[in-house]
Amino acid sequence: LSGPNSWDKLEPYFDKVIRNKIPAYRVLPLKARYRVVTWRTVVKANQGGGDHLARIEEAFGCKIIHFLRHPAAVALSREVFPLLKDFSRSSLRNHFSSRELQLADTVIKNGDHIEQGVVAWCIHHCMPLRASRASWFVCTYEATVLNPLGVLEALGEYLGESGNVSKMLQAIDKPSAVLRKSDFATQKLLKDSSNRKLLVEKWMNKLSSDQMDRVDEILKEFDVSLYDGN
């Protein structure tokens, strides 16, 4: 959810999450009085809401974890890009320059799948990247795969969960439950710690040099330097 009126929907949603009023949490539906009791809830904002992270932090005291992966890899893993739908009329346009908007509109209309995926990534991530605060935890998929202990120790300290880093490490090498997003090659690499670099770079073989250059051009236009040289 993004846009000028989306906070009117996000605020009551987060309030219900905190007060355990979301019906989906009632995992024993035949017991009317059953409620999940938890002292920590994770909400994943996957297709919007990036323009409200600071507000969410302030209103509810949430800890913000901004997790990123290379946009080309993300584009290859996605079939559709919901943020591009009706972007020409979206209030999200207010967060971008005229040059960025011109590029986005051109790619949305005429770009290939990879170009559109990278633009969608920029629309989703550029807002929180530009508004990032020292109180947020920002990390990448690549850093997490290549240096899991270092990232998880920092994350554990940020969350006040330093005592559970070993449990996090046990979970980090588990492949996605969505089988089509975690093929046999990925599962094999996850089990072999000596090939972690291959795990974060294997998507590159699926793109031509021209496509890689175009990805870099789009990121440069959106002033994203996070993946310079990759």
Coordinates of C-alpha atoms in Angstrom, one line a residue:
L1 CA 0.0 0.0 0.0
S2 CA 1.3 3.4 -1.0
G3 CA -0.1 6.8 -1.8
P4 CA -1.7 9.7 0.0
N5 CA -4.6 7.8 1.5
S6 CA -2.9 4.5 2.2
W7 CA -2.0 5.5 5.7
D8 CA -5.7 5.4 6.6
K9 CA -5.5 1.7 5.8
L10 CA -2.1 0.9 7.1
E11 CA -2.5 2.5 10.6
P12 CA -5.5 0.4 11.6
Y13 CA -3.9 -2.7 10.1
F14 CA -0.8 -2.3 12.2
D15 CA -2.9 -1.5 15.2
K16 CA -4.8 -4.8 14.8
V17 CA -1.6 -6.7 14.3
I18 CA -0.2 -5.3 17.6
R19 CA -3.4 -6.1 19.4
N20 CA -3.7 -9.6 17.9
K21 CA -6.9 -8.8 16.1
I22 CA -6.0 -10.2 12.7
P23 CA -8.3 -13.2 12.0
A24 CA -5.6 -15.1 10.2
Y25 CA -3.7 -15.3 13.5
R26 CA -6.5 -17.5 14.9
V27 CA -4.8 -20.8 14.0
L28 CA -7.3 -22.8 15.9
P29 CA -10.5 -21.5 14.3
L30 CA -12.8 -24.1 16.1
K31 CA -11.8 -22.6 19.4
A32 CA -13.6 -19.2 19.5
R33 CA -11.5 -17.9 22.4
Y34 CA -8.1 -19.0 21.1
R35 CA -5.6 -16.2 20.4
V36 CA -1.9 -16.4 19.5
V37 CA 0.3 -15.1 22.2
T38 CA 3.5 -13.6 20.9
W39 CA 5.9 -10.9 22.0
R40 CA 7.3 -10.3 18.5
T41 CA 5.5 -10.0 15.2
V42 CA 7.1 -9.6 11.7
V43 CA 5.3 -7.8 9.0
K44 CA 6.7 -8.2 5.5
A45 CA 6.0 -5.2 3.2
N46 CA 6.7 -6.7 -0.2
Q47 CA 4.8 -4.6 -2.8
G48 CA 4.5 -1.1 -1.3
G49 CA 4.5 0.8 1.9
G50 CA 8.1 2.0 1.4
D51 CA 7.0 5.6 1.6
H52 CA 5.5 5.0 5.1
L53 CA 8.4 3.2 7.0
A54 CA 9.4 6.3 9.0
R55 CA 5.8 6.9 10.0
I56 CA 5.3 3.2 10.9
E57 CA 8.4 3.4 13.1
E58 CA 7.2 6.5 14.9
A59 CA 3.6 5.5 15.4
F60 CA 4.2 1.9 16.6
G61 CA 7.8 1.8 17.8
C62 CA 8.6 -0.9 15.1
K63 CA 12.1 -1.9 14.2
I64 CA 12.7 -1.4 10.5
I65 CA 14.7 -4.0 8.6
H66 CA 15.3 -3.0 5.0
F67 CA 16.4 -6.1 3.1
L68 CA 17.5 -5.8 -0.5
R69 CA 18.7 -8.1 -3.3
H70 CA 20.2 -7.1 -6.7
P71 CA 17.3 -5.8 -8.8
A72 CA 18.2 -8.0 -11.8
A73 CA 18.1 -11.1 -9.7
V74 CA 14.7 -10.0 -8.3
A75 CA 13.4 -9.3 -11.8
L76 CA 14.3 -12.8 -12.9
S77 CA 12.5 -14.3 -10.0
R78 CA 9.2 -12.4 -10.6
E79 CA 6.5 -13.0 -13.2
V80 CA 4.7 -9.7 -12.7
F81 CA 5.4 -6.3 -11.2
P82 CA 2.3 -4.9 -9.4
L83 CA 3.9 -1.5 -8.7
L84 CA 4.0 -0.7 -12.4
K85 CA 0.3 -1.0 -12.8
D86 CA -1.3 2.4 -13.0
F87 CA 2.0 4.0 -12.0
S88 CA 1.3 6.8 -14.5
R89 CA -1.5 7.9 -12.2
S90 CA 0.2 7.0 -8.9
S91 CA 1.0 9.5 -6.1
L92 CA 4.3 7.7 -5.8
R93 CA 5.4 9.8 -8.8
N94 CA 5.9 12.7 -6.3
H95 CA 8.9 10.9 -4.9
F96 CA 10.8 10.9 -8.2
S97 CA 12.5 13.5 -10.5
S98 CA 11.2 14.3 -14.0
R99 CA 14.1 12.4 -15.5
E100 CA 13.4 9.3 -13.4
L101 CA 9.7 9.5 -14.3
Q102 CA 10.4 9.8 -18.0
L103 CA 12.6 6.7 -17.8
A104 CA 10.1 4.8 -15.8
D105 CA 7.2 5.6 -18.2
T106 CA 9.3 4.6 -21.2
V107 CA 10.4 1.3 -19.7
I108 CA 6.9 0.5 -18.5
K109 CA 5.6 1.0 -22.0
N110 CA 8.3 -0.5 -24.1
G111 CA 10.9 -2.2 -21.9
D112 CA 11.6 -5.9 -21.6
H113 CA 11.0 -8.0 -18.5
I114 CA 14.3 -7.3 -16.9
E115 CA 14.1 -3.5 -17.5
Q116 CA 10.6 -3.4 -16.1
G117 CA 11.7 -5.5 -13.1
V118 CA 14.6 -3.1 -12.3
V119 CA 12.3 -0.1 -12.6
A120 CA 9.8 -1.7 -10.3
W121 CA 12.7 -2.4 -7.8
C122 CA 13.7 1.2 -7.9
I123 CA 10.1 2.4 -7.3
H124 CA 9.9 0.1 -4.3
H125 CA 13.3 0.6 -2.8
C126 CA 14.5 4.1 -3.7
M127 CA 12.0 5.8 -1.3
P128 CA 13.2 4.0 1.8
L129 CA 16.8 4.1 0.7
R130 CA 16.6 7.9 0.4
A131 CA 14.8 8.2 3.7
S132 CA 16.9 5.7 5.6
R133 CA 17.5 6.4 9.2
A134 CA 20.3 5.4 11.6
S135 CA 17.7 3.5 13.6
W136 CA 17.0 1.1 10.7
F137 CA 18.8 -2.1 9.9
V138 CA 19.7 -2.2 6.2
C139 CA 21.3 -5.3 4.7
T140 CA 21.5 -7.2 1.4
Y141 CA 20.8 -10.7 0.4
E142 CA 24.3 -10.9 -1.0
A143 CA 26.0 -9.8 2.2
T144 CA 23.8 -12.2 4.2
V145 CA 24.8 -15.2 2.0
L146 CA 28.5 -14.4 1.8
N147 CA 28.9 -13.4 5.5
P148 CA 26.0 -14.9 7.3
L149 CA 27.6 -14.9 10.8
G150 CA 28.6 -11.2 10.5
V151 CA 25.2 -10.1 9.3
L152 CA 23.2 -12.2 11.8
E153 CA 25.3 -11.1 14.7
A154 CA 24.6 -7.5 13.8
L155 CA 20.9 -8.3 13.3
G156 CA 20.7 -10.2 16.5
E157 CA 22.2 -7.2 18.4
Y158 CA 19.7 -4.8 16.6
L159 CA 16.7 -7.0 17.6
G160 CA 17.9 -7.7 21.1
E161 CA 18.3 -11.4 20.1
S162 CA 22.0 -11.9 20.3
G163 CA 21.4 -15.1 22.2
N164 CA 19.5 -16.6 19.3
V165 CA 22.1 -16.1 16.5
S166 CA 22.9 -19.8 16.4
K167 CA 19.2 -20.5 15.7
M168 CA 19.2 -17.9 12.9
L169 CA 22.2 -19.6 11.4
Q170 CA 20.4 -22.9 11.3
A171 CA 17.5 -21.3 9.4
I172 CA 19.5 -19.2 6.9
D173 CA 20.6 -22.1 4.7
K174 CA 17.0 -23.5 4.2
P175 CA 15.8 -23.0 0.7
S176 CA 12.6 -21.2 -0.2
A177 CA 9.4 -23.1 0.5
V178 CA 8.3 -21.9 -2.9
L179 CA 9.9 -24.7 -5.0
R180 CA 9.9 -22.8 -8.2
K181 CA 12.0 -20.1 -6.6
S182 CA 14.5 -22.5 -5.2
D183 CA 15.6 -25.0 -7.8
F184 CA 17.9 -28.0 -7.3
A185 CA 21.0 -26.0 -8.1
T186 CA 20.2 -23.4 -5.5
Q187 CA 19.4 -26.0 -2.8
K188 CA 22.7 -27.7 -3.6
L189 CA 24.7 -24.5 -3.3
L190 CA 22.9 -23.7 0.0
K191 CA 24.4 -26.9 1.5
D192 CA 27.9 -26.1 0.3
S193 CA 29.4 -23.2 2.2
S194 CA 32.4 -23.1 -0.1
N195 CA 30.3 -22.0 -3.1
R196 CA 28.4 -19.1 -1.6
K197 CA 29.7 -16.7 -4.2
L198 CA 28.2 -18.8 -6.9
L199 CA 24.8 -18.6 -5.1
V200 CA 24.7 -14.8 -5.3
E201 CA 26.1 -14.6 -8.9
K202 CA 24.4 -17.5 -10.7
W203 CA 21.7 -15.3 -12.0
M204 CA 24.3 -13.3 -14.0
N205 CA 24.6 -16.2 -16.5
K206 CA 21.0 -15.6 -17.5
L207 CA 21.6 -12.0 -18.8
S208 CA 23.6 -10.8 -21.8
S209 CA 26.3 -8.1 -21.4
D210 CA 23.9 -5.6 -23.1
Q211 CA 21.2 -6.4 -20.5
M212 CA 23.7 -6.0 -17.7
D213 CA 24.7 -2.6 -19.1
R214 CA 21.1 -1.6 -19.3
V215 CA 20.5 -2.6 -15.7
D216 CA 23.4 -0.4 -14.7
E217 CA 22.1 2.5 -16.7
I218 CA 18.7 2.4 -15.0
L219 CA 20.3 2.1 -11.5
K220 CA 22.5 5.1 -12.3
E221 CA 19.5 7.1 -13.5
F222 CA 17.8 6.4 -10.2
D223 CA 21.0 7.2 -8.3
V224 CA 21.3 3.8 -6.8
S225 CA 25.0 3.1 -6.0
L226 CA 24.4 0.1 -3.7
Y227 CA 25.3 -2.4 -6.5
D228 CA 28.0 -0.4 -8.4
G229 CA 30.3 -2.8 -10.1
N230 CA 27.9 -5.8 -9.8

